[in-house]
Short mmCIF file of C-alpha atoms in Angstrom, two decimals:
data_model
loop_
_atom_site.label_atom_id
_atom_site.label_comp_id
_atom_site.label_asym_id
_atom_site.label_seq_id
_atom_site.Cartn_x
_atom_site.Cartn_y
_atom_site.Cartn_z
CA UNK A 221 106.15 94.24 93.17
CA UNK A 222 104.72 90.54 92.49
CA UNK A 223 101.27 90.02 94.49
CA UNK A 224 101.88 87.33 96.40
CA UNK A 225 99.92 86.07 98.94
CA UNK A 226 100.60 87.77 102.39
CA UNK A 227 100.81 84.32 103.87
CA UNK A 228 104.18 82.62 102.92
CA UNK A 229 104.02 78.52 103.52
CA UNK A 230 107.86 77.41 103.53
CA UNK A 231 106.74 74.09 102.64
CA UNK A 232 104.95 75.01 99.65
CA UNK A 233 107.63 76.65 98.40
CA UNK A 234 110.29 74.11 99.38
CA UNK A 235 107.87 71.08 97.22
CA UNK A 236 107.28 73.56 94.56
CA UNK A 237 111.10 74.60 94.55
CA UNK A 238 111.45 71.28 94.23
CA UNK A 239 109.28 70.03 91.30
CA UNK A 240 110.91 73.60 89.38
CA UNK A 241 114.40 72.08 89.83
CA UNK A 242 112.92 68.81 88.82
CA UNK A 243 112.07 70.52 85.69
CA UNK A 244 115.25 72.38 85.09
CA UNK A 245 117.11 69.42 85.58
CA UNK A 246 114.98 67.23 83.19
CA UNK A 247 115.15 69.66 80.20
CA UNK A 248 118.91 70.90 80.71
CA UNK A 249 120.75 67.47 81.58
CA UNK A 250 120.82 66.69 77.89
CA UNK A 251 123.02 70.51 77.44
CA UNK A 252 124.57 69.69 80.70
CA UNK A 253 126.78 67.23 79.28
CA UNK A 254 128.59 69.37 77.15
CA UNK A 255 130.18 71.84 79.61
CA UNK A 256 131.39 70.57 83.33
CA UNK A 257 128.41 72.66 85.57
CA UNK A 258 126.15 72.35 88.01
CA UNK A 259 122.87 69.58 88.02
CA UNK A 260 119.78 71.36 89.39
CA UNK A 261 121.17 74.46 90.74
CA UNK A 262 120.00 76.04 93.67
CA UNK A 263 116.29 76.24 92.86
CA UNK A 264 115.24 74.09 95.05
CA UNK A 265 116.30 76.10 98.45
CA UNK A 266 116.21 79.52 96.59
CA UNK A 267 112.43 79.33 96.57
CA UNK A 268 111.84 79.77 100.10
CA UNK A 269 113.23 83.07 99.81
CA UNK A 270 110.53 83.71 97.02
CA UNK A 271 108.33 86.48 99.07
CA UNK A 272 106.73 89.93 98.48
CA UNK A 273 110.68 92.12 98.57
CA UNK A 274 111.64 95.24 96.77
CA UNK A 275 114.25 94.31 94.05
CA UNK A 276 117.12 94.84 96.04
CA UNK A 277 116.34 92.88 98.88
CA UNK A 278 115.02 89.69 96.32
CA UNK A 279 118.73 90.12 95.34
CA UNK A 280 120.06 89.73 98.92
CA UNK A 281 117.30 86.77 99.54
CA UNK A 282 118.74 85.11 96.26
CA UNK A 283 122.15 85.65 97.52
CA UNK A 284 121.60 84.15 100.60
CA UNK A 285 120.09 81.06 98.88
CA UNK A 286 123.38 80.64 97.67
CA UNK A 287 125.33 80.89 100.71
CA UNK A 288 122.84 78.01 102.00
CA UNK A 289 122.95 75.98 99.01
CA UNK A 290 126.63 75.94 98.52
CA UNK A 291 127.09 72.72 101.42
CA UNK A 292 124.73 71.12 99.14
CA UNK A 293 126.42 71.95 95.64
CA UNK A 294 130.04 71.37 96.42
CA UNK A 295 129.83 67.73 96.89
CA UNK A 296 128.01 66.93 93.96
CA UNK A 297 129.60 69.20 91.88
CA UNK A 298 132.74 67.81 92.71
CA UNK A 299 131.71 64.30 91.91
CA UNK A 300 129.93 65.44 89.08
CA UNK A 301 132.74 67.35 87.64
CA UNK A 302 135.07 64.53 88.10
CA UNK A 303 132.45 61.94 86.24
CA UNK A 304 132.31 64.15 83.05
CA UNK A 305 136.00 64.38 82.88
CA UNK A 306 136.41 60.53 83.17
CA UNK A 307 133.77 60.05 80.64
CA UNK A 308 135.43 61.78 78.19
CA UNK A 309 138.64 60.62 78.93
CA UNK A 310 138.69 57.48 78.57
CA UNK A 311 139.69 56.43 81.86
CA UNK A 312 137.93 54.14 84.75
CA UNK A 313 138.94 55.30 87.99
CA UNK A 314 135.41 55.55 89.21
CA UNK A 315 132.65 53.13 88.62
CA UNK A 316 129.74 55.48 89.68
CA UNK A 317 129.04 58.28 92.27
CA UNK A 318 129.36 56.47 95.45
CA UNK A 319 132.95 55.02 94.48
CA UNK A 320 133.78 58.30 93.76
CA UNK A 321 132.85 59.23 96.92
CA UNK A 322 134.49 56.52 98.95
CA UNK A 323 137.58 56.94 97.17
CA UNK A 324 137.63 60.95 97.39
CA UNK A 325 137.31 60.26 101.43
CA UNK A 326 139.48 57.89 101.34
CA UNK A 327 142.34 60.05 99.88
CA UNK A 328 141.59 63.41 101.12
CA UNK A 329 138.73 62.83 104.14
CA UNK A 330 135.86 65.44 104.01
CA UNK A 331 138.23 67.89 102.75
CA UNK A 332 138.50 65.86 99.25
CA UNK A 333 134.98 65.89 98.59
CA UNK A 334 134.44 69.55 99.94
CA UNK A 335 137.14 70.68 96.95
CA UNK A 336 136.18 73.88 95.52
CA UNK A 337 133.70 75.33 98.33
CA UNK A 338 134.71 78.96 97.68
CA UNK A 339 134.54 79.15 94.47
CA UNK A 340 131.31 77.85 94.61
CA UNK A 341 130.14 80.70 96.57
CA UNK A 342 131.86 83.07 94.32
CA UNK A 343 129.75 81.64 91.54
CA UNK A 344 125.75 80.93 93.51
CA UNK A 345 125.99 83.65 95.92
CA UNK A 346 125.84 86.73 92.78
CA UNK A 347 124.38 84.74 90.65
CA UNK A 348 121.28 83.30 92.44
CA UNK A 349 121.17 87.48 93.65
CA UNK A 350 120.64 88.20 89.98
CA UNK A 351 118.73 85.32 88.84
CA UNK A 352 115.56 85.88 91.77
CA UNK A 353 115.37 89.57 91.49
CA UNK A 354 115.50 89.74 87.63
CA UNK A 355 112.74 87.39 86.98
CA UNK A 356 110.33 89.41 89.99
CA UNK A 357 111.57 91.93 87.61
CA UNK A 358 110.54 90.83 84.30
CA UNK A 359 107.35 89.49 85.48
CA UNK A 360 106.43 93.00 86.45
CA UNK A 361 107.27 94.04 82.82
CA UNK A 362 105.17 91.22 81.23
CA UNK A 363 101.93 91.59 83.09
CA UNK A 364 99.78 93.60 80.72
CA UNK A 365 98.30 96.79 82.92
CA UNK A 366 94.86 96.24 84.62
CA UNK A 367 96.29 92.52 85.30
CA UNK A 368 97.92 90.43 88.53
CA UNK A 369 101.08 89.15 87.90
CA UNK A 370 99.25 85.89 89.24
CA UNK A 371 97.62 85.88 86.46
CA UNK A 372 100.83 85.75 84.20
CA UNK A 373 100.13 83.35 81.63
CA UNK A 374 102.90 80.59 80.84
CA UNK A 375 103.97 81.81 77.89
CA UNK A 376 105.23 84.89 79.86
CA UNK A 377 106.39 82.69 82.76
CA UNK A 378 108.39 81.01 80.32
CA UNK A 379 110.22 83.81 78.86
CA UNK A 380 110.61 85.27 82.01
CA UNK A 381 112.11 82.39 83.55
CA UNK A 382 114.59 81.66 80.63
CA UNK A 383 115.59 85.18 80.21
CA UNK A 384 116.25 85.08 84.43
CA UNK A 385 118.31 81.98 83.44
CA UNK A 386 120.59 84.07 80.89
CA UNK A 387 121.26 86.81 83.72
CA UNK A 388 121.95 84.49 86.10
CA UNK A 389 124.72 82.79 83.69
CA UNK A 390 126.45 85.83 82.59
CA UNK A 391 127.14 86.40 86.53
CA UNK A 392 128.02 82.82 86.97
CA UNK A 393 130.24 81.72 84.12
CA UNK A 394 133.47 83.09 85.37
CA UNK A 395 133.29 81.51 88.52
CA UNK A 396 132.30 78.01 87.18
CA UNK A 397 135.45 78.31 84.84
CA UNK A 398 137.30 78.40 87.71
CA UNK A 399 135.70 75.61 90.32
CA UNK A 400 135.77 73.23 87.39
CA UNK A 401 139.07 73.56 86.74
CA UNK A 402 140.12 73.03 90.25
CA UNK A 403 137.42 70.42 91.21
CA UNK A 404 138.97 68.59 88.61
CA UNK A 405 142.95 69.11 89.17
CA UNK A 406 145.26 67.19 90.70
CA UNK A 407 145.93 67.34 94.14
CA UNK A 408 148.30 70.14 95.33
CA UNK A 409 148.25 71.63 91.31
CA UNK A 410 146.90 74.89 92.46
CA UNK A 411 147.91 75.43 96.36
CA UNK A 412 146.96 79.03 96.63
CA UNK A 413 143.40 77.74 95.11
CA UNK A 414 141.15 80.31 92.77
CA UNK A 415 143.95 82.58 92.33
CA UNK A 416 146.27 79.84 91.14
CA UNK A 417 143.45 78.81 88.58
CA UNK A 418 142.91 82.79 87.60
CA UNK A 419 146.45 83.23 87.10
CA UNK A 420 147.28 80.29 85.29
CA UNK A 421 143.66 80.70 82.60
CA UNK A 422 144.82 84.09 82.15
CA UNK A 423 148.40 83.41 81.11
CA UNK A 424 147.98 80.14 78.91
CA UNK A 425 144.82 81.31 77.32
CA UNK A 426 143.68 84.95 77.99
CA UNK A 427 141.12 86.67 79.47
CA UNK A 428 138.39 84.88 77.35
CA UNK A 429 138.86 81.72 79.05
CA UNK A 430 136.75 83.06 81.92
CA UNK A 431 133.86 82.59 79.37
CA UNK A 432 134.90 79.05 78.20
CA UNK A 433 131.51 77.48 77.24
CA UNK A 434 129.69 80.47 76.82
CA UNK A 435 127.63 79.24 74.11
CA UNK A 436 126.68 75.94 75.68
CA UNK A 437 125.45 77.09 78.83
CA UNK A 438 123.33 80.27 76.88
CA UNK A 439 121.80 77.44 74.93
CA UNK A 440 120.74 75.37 77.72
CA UNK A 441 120.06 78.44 80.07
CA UNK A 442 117.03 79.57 78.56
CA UNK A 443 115.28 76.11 78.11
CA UNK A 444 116.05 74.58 81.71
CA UNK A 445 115.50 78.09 83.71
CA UNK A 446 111.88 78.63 81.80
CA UNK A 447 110.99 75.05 82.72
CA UNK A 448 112.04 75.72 86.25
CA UNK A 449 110.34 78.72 86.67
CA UNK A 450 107.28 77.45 84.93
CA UNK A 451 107.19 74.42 86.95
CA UNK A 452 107.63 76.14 90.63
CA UNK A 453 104.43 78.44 89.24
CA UNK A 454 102.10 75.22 88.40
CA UNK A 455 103.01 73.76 91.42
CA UNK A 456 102.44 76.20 93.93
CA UNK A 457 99.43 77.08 92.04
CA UNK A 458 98.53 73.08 92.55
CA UNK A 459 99.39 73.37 96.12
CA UNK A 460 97.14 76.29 96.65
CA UNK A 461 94.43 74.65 95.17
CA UNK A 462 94.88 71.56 96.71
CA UNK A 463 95.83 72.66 100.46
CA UNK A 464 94.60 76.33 100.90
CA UNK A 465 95.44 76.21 104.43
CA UNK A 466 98.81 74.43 104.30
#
């Protein structure tokens, strides 16, 4: 597995979690734009869970970043979601984020802006399983024998990280199909919730709507997950240059 150092500082890894989805976010909010997703994902939390684990157990770490990221995602998503669709509508319902906000409490209460909790699970909790435990995986592959996979250089890092970003996608497409479309619905359109949504993709436009997108999130995938990764790797490296006993 990864060396990493026996000592694990939380906070390191929550500011260098941080700067990583700082990066992602930078590099794939241009993409973002063209398909309703999520902003930063859930690198920011997921990178306390970063340690020294077999493969399997980096997936159930990565998982359980998603569990714990998911009260964090679902609002913004939501607001996000509904944002994107005004944009490109036409309409002006809501000025900004906080008036969406307001005005989503103010019709539905907490509920309103919670909208599509589940389905965000369904989506981070697999895919943030796969996404951890295949780049520890690929930067095993890269690191040329006789070397530390500290000593990975960025090149590999980035490729790593982007590929990581692919495999965490082809999880979490499906999923984020189906929480856009609801976040984004009408109240009371779909009262059974995701199965309403499955049943009604799969009847009006097939099986292949599951993967609407596809090609807009691979092309963004690669560059905003090899910035992330690339970014959480500088930092910590900063941090454990700059505070060795942090």
């Amino acid at each position: 597995m990864a060396d990493q150092p026996k000592r694990i500082s939380p906070l390191k890894n929550l500011l260098a979690g941080g700067f990583g989805g700082v990066c992602l976010v930078f590099v794939g909010h241009p993409l973002d734009t063209v398909k309703v997703r999520g902003g930063g994902g859930s690198q920011l939390l997921t990178s306390l869970f970063y340690f020294q684990y077999s493969y399997p157990q980096l997936f159930v770490a990565g998982m359980l970043s998603g569990v714990f990221t998911t009260g964090i995602m679902t609002p913004g998503e939501r607001i996000k979601c509904l944002l994107q669709i005004q944009a490109s509508s036409g309409e002006t319902k809501y000025t900004g984020t906080l008036d969406c906000a307001k005005k989503l409490y103010q019709e539905s209460g907490i509920r309103g802006i919670y909208k599509g909790t589940l389905l965000t699970l369904m989506r981070d909790v697999p895919a943030s399983g796969m996404y951890f435990m295949t780049y520890e995986w690929l930067k095993n592959i890269f690191t040329p024998e006789g070397k530390r996979v500290s000593e990975l250089s960025a090149p590999r890092i980035l490729l790593a990280g982007g590929i990581a970003g692919i495999f965490n996608w082809a999880v979490a497409i499906p999923p984020d199909v189906l929480k856009s479309r609801f976040q984004t619905a009408p109240p009371g359109k779909y009262p059974n919730g995701f199965r309403d949504v499955l049943r009604e993709l799969i009847r009006d436009e097939g099986i292949t709507s599951l993967y609407k997108g596809f090609n807009a999130v691979m092309i963004r995938a690669f560059p905003a997950n090899a910035a992330c990764f690339l970014g959480f790797e500088v930092a910590m490296k900063f941090l454990n240059w700059a505070t060795p006993n942090l």
